[in-house]
Coordinates of C-alpha atoms and ligand atoms in Angstrom, one line a residue:
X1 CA -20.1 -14.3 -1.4
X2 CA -17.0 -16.1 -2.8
X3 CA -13.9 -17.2 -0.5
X4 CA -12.3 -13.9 -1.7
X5 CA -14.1 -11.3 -0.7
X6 CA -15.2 -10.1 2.7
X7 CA -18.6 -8.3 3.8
X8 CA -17.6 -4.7 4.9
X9 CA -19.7 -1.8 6.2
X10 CA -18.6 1.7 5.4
X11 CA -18.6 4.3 8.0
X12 CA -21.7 5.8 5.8
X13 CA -23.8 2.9 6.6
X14 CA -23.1 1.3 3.6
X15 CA -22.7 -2.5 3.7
X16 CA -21.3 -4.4 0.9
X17 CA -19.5 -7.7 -0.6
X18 CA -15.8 -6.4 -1.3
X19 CA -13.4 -8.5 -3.3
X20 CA -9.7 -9.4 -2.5
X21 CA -8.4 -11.5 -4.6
X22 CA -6.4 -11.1 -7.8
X23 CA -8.6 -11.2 -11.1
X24 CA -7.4 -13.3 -13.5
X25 CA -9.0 -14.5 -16.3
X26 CA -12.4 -13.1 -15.2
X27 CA -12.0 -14.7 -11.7
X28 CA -10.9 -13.8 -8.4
X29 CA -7.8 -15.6 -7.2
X30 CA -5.8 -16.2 -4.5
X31 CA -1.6 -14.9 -4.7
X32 CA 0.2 -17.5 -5.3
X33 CA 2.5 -16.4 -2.6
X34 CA 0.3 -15.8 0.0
X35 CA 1.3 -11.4 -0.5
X36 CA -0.8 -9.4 0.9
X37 CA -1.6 -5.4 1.3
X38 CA -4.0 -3.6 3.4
X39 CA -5.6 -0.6 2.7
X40 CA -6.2 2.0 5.7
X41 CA -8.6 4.7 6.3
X42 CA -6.9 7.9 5.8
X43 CA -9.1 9.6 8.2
X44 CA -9.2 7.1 11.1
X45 CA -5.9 5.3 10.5
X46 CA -7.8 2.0 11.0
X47 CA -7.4 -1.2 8.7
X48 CA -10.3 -1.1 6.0
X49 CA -9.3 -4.3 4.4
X50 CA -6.5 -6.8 3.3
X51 CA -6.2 -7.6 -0.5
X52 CA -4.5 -10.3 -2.3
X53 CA -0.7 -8.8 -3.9
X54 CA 0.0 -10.0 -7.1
X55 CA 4.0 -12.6 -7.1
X56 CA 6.1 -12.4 -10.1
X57 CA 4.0 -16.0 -11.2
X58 CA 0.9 -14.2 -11.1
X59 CA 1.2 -11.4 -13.0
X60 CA 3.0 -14.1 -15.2
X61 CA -0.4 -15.7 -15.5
X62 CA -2.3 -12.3 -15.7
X63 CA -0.5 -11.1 -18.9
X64 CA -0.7 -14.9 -20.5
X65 CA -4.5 -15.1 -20.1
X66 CA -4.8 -11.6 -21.8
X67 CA -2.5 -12.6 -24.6
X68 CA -4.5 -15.9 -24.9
X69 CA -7.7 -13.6 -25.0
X70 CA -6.5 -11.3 -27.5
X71 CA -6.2 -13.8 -30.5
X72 CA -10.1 -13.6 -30.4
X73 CA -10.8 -10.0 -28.9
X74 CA -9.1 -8.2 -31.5
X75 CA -11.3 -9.6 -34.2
X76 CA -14.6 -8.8 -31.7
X77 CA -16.6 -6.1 -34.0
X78 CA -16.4 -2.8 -33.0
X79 CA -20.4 -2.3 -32.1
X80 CA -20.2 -5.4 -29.8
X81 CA -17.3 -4.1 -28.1
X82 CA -19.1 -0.7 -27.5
X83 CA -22.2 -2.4 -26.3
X84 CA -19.9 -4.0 -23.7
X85 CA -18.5 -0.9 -22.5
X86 CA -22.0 0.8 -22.5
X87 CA -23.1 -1.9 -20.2
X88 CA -20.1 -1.7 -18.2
X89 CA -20.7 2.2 -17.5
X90 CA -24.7 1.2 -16.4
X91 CA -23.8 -0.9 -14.3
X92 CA -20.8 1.2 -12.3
X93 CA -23.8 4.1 -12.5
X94 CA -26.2 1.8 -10.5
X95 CA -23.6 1.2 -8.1
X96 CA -22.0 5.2 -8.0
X97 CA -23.3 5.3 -4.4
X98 CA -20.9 2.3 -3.7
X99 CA -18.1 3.4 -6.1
X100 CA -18.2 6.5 -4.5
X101 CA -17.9 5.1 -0.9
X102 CA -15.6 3.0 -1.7
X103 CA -13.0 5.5 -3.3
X104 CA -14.2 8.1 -0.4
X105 CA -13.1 5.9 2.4
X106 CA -10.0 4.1 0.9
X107 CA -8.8 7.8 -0.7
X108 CA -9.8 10.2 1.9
X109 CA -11.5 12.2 -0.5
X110 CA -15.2 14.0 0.2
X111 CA -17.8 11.5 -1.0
X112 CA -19.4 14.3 -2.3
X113 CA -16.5 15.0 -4.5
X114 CA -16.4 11.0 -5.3
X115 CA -20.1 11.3 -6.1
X116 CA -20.3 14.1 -8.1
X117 CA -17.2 14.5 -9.6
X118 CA -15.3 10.7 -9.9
X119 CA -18.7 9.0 -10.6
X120 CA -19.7 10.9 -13.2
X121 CA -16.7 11.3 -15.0
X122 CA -16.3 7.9 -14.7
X123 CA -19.3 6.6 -16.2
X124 CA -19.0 9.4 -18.9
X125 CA -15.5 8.6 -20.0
X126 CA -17.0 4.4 -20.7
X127 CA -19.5 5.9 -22.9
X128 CA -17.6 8.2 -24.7
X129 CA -15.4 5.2 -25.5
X130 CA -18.1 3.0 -26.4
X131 CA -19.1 5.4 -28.7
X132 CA -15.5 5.2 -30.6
X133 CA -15.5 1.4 -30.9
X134 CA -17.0 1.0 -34.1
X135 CA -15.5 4.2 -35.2
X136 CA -12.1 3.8 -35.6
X137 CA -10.7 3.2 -39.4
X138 CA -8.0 4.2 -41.8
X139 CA -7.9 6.0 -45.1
X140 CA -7.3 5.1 -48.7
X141 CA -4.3 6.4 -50.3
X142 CA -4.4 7.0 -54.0
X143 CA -1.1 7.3 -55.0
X144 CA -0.7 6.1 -59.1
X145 CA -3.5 4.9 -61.5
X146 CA -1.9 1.3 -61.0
X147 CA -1.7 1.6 -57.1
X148 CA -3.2 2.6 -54.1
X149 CA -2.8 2.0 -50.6
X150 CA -5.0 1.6 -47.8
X151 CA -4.3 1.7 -43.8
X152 CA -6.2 -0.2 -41.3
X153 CA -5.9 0.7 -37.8
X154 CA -5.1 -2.0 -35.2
X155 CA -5.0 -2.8 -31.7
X156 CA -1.5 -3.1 -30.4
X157 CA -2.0 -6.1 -28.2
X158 CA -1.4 -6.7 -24.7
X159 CA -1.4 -3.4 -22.6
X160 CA 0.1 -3.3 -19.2
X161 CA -1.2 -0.1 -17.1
X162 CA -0.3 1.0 -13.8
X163 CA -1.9 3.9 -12.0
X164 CA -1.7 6.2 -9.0
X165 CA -4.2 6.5 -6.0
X166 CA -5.6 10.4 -6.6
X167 CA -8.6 8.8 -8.6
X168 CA -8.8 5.4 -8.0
X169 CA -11.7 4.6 -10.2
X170 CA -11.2 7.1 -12.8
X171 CA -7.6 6.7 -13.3
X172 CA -8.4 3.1 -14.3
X173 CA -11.4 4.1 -16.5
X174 CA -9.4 6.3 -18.3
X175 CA -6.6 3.8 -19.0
X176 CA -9.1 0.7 -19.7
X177 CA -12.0 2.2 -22.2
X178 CA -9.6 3.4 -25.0
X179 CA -7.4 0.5 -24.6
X180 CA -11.0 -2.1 -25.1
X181 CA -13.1 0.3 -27.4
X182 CA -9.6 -0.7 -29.8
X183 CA -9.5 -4.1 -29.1
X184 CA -6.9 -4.7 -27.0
X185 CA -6.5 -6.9 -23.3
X186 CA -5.2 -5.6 -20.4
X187 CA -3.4 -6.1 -17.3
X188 CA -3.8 -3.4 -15.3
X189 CA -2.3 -2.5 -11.4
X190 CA -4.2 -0.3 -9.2
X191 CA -2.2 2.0 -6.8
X192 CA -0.8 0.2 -3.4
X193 CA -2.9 2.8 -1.4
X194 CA -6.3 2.6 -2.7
X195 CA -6.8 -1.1 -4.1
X196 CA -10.5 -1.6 -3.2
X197 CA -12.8 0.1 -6.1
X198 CA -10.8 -1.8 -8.7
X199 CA -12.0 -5.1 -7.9
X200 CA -15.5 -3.6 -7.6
X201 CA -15.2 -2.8 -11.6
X202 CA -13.7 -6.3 -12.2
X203 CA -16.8 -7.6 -10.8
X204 CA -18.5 -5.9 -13.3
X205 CA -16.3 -6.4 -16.1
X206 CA -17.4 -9.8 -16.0
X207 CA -21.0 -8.8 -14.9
X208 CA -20.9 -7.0 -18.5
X209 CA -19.9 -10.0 -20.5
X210 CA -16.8 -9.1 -21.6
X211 CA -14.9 -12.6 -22.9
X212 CA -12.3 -14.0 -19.8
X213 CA -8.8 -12.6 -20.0
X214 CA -9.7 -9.0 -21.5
X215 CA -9.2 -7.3 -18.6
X216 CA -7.6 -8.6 -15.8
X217 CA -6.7 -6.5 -12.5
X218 CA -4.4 -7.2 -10.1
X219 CA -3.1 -5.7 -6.8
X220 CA 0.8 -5.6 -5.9
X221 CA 3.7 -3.4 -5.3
X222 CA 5.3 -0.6 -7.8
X223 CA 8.4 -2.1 -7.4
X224 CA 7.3 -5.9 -7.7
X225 CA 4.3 -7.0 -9.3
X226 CA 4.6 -2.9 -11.2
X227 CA 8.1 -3.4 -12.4
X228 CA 7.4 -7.4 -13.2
X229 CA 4.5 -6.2 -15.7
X230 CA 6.7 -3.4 -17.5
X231 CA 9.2 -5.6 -18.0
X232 CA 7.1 -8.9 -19.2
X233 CA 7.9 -9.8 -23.1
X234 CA 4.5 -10.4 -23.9
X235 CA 3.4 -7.2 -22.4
X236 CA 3.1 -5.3 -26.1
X237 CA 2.4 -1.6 -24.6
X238 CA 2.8 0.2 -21.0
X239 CA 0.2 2.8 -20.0
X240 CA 1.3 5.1 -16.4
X241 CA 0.1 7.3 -14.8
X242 CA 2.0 8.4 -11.7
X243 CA 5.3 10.7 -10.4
X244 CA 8.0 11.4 -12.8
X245 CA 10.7 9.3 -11.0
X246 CA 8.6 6.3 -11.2
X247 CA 7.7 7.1 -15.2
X248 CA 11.6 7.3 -16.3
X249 CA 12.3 3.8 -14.5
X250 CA 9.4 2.6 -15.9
X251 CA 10.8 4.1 -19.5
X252 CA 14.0 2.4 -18.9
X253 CA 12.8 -1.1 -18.3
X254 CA 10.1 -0.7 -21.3
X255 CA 13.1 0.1 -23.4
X256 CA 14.8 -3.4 -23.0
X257 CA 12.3 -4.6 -25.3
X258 CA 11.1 -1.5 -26.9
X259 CA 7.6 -1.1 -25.5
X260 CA 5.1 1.4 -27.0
X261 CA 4.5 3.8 -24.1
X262 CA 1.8 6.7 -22.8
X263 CA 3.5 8.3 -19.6
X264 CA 1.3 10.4 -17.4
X265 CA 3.1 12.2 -14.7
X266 CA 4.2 15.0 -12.4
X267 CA 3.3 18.7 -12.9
X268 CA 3.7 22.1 -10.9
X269 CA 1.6 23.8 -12.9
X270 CA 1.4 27.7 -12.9
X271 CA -2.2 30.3 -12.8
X272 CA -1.0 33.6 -14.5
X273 CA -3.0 36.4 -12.9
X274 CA -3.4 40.0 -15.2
X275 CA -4.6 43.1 -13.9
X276 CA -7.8 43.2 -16.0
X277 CA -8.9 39.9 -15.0
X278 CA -11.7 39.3 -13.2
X279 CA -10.1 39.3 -9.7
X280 CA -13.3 37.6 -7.9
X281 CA -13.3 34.8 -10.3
X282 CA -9.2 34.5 -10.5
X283 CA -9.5 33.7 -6.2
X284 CA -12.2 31.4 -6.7
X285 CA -10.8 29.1 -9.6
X286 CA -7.2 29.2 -8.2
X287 CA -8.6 28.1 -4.5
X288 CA -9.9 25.3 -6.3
X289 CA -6.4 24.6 -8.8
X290 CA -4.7 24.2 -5.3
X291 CA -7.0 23.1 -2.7
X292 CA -9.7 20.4 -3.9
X293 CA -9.1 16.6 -3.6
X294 CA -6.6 17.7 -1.0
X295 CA -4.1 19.1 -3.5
X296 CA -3.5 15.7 -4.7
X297 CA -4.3 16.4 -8.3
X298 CA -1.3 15.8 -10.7
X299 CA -2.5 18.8 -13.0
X300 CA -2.9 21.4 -9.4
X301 CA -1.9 24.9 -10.2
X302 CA 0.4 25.4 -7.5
X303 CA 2.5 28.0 -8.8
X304 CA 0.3 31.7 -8.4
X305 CA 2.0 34.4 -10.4
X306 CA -0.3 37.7 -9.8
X307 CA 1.0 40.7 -11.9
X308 CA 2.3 43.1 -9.0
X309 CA -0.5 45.9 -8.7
X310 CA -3.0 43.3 -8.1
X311 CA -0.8 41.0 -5.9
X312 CA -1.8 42.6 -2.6
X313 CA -5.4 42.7 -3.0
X314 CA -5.2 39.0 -4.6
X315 CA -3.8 37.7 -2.1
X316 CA -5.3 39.0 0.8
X317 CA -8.5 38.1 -0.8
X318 CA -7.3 34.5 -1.8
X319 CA -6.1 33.5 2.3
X320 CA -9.4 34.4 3.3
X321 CA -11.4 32.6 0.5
X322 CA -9.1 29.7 1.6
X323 CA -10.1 30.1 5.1
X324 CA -13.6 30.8 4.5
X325 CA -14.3 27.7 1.9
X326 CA -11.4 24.6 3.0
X327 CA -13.1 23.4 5.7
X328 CA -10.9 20.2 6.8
X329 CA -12.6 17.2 8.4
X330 CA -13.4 13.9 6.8
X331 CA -14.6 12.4 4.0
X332 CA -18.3 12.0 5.2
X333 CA -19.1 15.3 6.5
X334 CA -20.9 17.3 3.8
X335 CA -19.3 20.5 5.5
X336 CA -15.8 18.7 4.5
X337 CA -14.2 20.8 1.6
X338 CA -10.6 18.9 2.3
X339 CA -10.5 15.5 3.7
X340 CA -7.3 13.7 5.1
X341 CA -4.0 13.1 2.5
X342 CA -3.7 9.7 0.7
X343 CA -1.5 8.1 3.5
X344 CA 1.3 8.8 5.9
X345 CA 4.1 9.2 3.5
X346 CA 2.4 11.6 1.5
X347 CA 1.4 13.6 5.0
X348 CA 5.1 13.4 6.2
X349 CA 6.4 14.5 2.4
X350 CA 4.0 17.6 2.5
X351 CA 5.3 18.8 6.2
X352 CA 8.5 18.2 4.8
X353 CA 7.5 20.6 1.7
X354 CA 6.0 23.2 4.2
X355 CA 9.1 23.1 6.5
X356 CA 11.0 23.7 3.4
X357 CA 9.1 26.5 2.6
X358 CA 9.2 27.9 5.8
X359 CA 12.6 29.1 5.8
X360 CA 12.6 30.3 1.9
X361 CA 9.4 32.1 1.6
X362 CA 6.6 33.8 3.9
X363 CA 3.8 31.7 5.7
X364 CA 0.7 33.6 5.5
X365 CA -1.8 30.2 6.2
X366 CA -1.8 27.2 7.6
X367 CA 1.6 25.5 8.1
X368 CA 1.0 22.6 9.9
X369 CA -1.2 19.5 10.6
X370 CA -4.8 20.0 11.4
X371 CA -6.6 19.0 14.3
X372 CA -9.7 17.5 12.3
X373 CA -9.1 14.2 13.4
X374 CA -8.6 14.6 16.8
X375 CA -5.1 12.8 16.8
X376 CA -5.6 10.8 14.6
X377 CA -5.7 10.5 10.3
X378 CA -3.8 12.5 8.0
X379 CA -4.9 16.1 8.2
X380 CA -3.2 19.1 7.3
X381 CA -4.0 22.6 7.1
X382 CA -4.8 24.4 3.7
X383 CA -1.5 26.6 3.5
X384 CA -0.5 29.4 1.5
X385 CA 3.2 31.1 1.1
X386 CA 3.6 34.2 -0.3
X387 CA 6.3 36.0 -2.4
X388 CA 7.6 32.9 -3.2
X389 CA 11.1 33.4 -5.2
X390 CA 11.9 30.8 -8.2
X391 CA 14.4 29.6 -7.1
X392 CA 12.5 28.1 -4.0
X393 CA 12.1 24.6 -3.8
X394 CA 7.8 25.1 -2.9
X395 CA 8.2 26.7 -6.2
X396 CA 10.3 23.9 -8.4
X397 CA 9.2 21.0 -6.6
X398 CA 5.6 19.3 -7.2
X399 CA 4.4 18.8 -3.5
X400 CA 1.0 17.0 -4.5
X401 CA -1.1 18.3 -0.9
X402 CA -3.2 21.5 0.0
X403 CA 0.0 24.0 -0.2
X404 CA -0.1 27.0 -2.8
X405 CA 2.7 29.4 -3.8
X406 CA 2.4 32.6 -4.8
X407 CA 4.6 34.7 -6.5
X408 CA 4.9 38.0 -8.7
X409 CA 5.5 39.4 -12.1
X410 CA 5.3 42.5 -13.8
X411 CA 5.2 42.3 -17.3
X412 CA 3.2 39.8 -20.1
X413 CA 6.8 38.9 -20.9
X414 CA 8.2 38.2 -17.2
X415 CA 5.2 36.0 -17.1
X416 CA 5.5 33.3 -19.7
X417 CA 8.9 33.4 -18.4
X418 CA 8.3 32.4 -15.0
X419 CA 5.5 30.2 -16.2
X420 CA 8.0 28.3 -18.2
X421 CA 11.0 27.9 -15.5
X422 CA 9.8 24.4 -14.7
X423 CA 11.1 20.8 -15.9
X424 CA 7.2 20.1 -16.1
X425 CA 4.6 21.1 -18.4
X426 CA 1.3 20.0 -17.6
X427 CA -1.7 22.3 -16.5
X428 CA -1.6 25.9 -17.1
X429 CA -4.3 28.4 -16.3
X430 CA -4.7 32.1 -17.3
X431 CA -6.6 35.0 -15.9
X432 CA -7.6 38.1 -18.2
X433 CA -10.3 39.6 -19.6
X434 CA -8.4 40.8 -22.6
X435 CA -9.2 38.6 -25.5
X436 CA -6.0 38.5 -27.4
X437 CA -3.5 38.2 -24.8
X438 CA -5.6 34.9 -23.5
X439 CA -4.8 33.5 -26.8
X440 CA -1.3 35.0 -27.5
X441 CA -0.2 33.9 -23.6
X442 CA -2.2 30.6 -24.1
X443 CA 0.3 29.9 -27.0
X444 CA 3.5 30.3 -25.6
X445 CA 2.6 28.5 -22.3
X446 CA 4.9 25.1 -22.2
X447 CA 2.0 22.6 -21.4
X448 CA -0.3 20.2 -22.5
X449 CA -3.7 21.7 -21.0
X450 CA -4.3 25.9 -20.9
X451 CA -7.5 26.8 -18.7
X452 CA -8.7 30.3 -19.5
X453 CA -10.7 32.0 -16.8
X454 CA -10.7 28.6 -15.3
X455 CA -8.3 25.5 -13.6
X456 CA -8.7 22.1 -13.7
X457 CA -11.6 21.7 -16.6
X458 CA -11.6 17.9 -17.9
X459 CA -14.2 16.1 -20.2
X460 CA -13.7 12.5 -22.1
X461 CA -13.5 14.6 -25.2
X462 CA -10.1 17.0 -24.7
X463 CA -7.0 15.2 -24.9
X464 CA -5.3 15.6 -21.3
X465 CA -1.3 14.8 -20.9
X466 CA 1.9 17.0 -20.5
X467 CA 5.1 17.8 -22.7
X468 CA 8.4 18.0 -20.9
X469 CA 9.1 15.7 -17.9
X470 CA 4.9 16.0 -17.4
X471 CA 4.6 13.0 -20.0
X472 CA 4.6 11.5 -23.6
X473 CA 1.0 11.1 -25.4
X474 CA -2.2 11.5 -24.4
X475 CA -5.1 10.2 -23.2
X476 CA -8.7 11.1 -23.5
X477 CA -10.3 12.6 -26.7
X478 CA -9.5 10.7 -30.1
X479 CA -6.1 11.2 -28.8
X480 CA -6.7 8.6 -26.1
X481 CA -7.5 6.5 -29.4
X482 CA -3.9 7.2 -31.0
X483 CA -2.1 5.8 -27.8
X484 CA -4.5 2.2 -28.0
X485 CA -4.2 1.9 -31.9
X486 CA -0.9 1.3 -34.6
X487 CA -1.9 2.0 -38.4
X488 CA -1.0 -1.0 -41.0
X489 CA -0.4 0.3 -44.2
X490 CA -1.4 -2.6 -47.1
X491 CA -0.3 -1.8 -50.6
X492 CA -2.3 -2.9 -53.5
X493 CA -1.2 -3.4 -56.9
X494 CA -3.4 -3.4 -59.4
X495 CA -1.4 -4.4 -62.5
X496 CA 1.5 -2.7 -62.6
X497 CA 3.9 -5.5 -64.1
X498 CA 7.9 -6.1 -63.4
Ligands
LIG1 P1 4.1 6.6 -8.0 O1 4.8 6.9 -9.2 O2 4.8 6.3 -6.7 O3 3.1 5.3 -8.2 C1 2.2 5.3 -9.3 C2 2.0 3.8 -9.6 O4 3.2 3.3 -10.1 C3 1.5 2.9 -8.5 O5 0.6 2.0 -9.0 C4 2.8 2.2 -8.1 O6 2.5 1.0 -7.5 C5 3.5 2.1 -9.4 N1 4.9 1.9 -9.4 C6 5.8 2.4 -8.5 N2 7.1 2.1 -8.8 C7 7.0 1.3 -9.9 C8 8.0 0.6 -10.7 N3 9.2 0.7 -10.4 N4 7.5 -0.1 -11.8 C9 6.2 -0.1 -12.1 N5 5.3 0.5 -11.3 C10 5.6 1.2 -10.3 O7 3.1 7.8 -7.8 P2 2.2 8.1 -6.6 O8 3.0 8.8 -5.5 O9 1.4 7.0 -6.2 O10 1.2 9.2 -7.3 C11 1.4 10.5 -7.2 C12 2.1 11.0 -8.5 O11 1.3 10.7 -9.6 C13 2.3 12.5 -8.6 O12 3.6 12.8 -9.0 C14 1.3 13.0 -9.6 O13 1.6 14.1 -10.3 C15 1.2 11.8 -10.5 N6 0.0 11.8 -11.2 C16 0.0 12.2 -12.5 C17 -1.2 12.2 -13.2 C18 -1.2 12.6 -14.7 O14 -2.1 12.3 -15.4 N7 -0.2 13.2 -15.2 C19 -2.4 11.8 -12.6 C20 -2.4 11.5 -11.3 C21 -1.2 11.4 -10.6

């Protein structure tokens, strides 16, 4: 074990090695100031581990050792820098058990969410970018018998990412395999609440062989060792995912010096309901829109609009699918369909939200803290308003926890209207069983992602972001490619004479 990490034994049983220190330059360091944060077990309160904080010097260091390593990682061929990634995802999928322990207990999620879901989308999301690597070229451009063009598609250099705590592990495998399978290095800052897993894959970044200084991970605080990074020169791009307050400071300081960006951020995404959909199916998928990973899930379909002659019998049959399937408790109990929030900000912010929404709309579930954790951990009840008016601030407002509003509308019309009323425009689901007006409503939706007959789908393949104040670019897919990659366009002249 090296001087920074520390042996740590889940409350699963699981014992292992956990790093702490900052990873620079494919080794584990100490801050240079001597910062410091702690993680804490959502569900018991209780100190899981402390972890080295980045300074301003070290992320100074961090983004100079991956612009030293890009001079020669940019020229790596595209086959070898696949093979690397493939390695990388084999080795995170002999170690899902402790990936997914790790994110369980730092998170508060259900390891059997980590396990099934995080893991494997994880490991998937490496190999679909490894796959890319040698894949990614330009065209030629004919343009007169004498001339011709051709364009070559490039890394854009050193990539600065910062991410949020939802999905610790994934959030950082999305940002990191498009960014390598294109040949760029990275800096890249994990969320203050959940910096454990992070270090795990840095371990096996360099486990994998990939050259010193390509990726290098550090801990720290948004507003310090976050803002330092946006703001570095040599920093060529910043990659975020996070709120929406948080992306437009970050778009103002990458503006000083005119960084590419990707933002990532808020939604309060709606679930349109018809009257010929399949009612059984509409309760089921918007119970999980709202309610799994806690409701911390930036693309959640908060906003239920039911068409009004089904709104009664939705709705009573949605509270008690809610009450029959979110069983709260935490993250290691396989009964556990809703473990404790994040932290105790994010607890406090949600009672806030439900307070809120106690005085502009009707409480028909939940509405307070749960009892799960016998005093202590940050449990809340799955909760559900009803007729929910636009104008409320449940409805406008992205609450990121286990609270759903429901609303109504009457016509196709009134719908996309209602659906649209928001400064965000992320996820979107619809519910019909009437083939054209799943396309025709799909259309006019204001997001980056329509589910049909379904909420929350996501595969390495489909471009994910959000237009409006949801984002700018997106990641996944070939898209995620785009965001990674800047064309060069080289003109050849074959002979024609001045
Ligand atoms: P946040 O914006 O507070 O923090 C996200 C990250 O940004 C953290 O790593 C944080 O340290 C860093 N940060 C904070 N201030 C910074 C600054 N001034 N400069 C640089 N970095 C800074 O968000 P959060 O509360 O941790 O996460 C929840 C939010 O993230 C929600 O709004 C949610 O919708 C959003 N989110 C969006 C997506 C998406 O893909 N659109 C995915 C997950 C979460």
């Amino acid at each position: 074990m090296s001087p920074s990490s520390i042996a740590l034994k889940a409350p699963n049983g699981v014992s292992y090695s956990q790093p702490t220190g900052l990873f620079i330059n494919n080794e584990f360091v100490q801050s240079s100031g001597n910062r410091t944060l702690d993680s804490i077990d959502p569900a018991t309160e209780e100190l899981i581990a402390t972890v080295q904080a980045a300074t301003e010097a070290d992320v100074d260091k961090a983004v100079k050792a991956a612009k030293a390593a890009f001079k020669t990682w940019k020229d790596h061929e595209g086959s070898e820098r696949g093979k690397l990634l493939y390695k990388l995802a084999d080795l995170i999928e002999a170690k899902r058990e402790l990936f997914a322990t790790v994110d369980a207990w730092d998170n508060g999620k259900t390891y059997a969410e980590a396990i099934e879901g995080d893991l494997v989308e994880a490991v998937g999301v490496f190999r679909y970018y490894a796959g890319w690597a040698d894949k990614t070229f330009g065209q030629t451009i004919g343009t007169t018998t004498q001339k011709f063009a051709y364009t070559i598609r490039q890394p854009i250099g050193v990539i600065g990412q910062i991410i949020p705590w939802n999905y610790p592990l994934c959030m950082a495998v999305w940002k990191l395999g498009p960014a390598l399978a294109t040949g760029n290095t990275v800096v890249i800052k994990a969320a203050e609440q959940t910096p454990l897993s992070i270090l795990l894959l840095a371990e096996l970044v360099k486990e994998a062989g990939f050259p010193a200084g390509v990726v290098n991970v550090i801990n720290g605080a948004g507003g310090e060792a976050g803002s330092v990074l946006v703001s570095h020169p040599l920093v060529d791009k910043v990659a975020f995912t996070g709120s929406t307050s948080t992306g437009a400071k970050i778009m103002g300081a990458a503006a000083a010096t005119l960084k590419n960006i990707t933002l990532e951020t808020g939604g309060k995404s709606p679930l349109l309901v018809f009257n010929d959909a399949d009612i059984e199916q509409a309760v089921n998928w918007s119970h999980f829109g709202i309610m799994s990973n806690q409701g911390q899930i930036c693309t959640a379909t908060s906003r239920i609009l039911v068409q009004a002659d089904i709104y009664d019998e939705f709705t009573k049959k949605f509270i008690e699918r809610v009450k029959s399937t979110s069983h709260v408790g935490n993250q290691w109990d396989a009964k556990t369909y809703q473990g404790p929030q994040v932290s105790k900000i994010q607890y406090d912010r949600i009672l806030d939200y439900i307070n809120i929404g106690k005085n502009e709309a009707t409480l028909a579930l939940g509405g307070k803290p749960s009892s799960a954790g016998n005093g202590k951990g940050f449990y809340i009840e799955p909760t559900v308003f009803i007729d929910v008016k636009p104008t409320a601030r449940i409805y406008r407002e992205e609450i990121f926890g286990p609270v759903a509003s429901i609303a109504k509308f009457n016509s196709e019309e009134e719908a996309i209207e209602l659906a649209n009323d928001t400064t965000y425009g992320l996820g979107s689901a619809v519910f019909t069983t009437n083939l054209e007006k799943a396309h025709r409503v799909a259309a006019q939706i204001e997001a980056g992602m329509v589910w049909v007959n379904s909420s929350q789908d996501c595969d390495p393949r489909i471009p994910f972001g959000g237009v409006k104040q949801s984002g700018i670019g997106r990641e996944l897919g070939e898209a995620g490619l785009e965001a990674y990659s800047q064309i060069k366009a080289v003109h050849i002249n074959m002979g024609n004479r001045l």
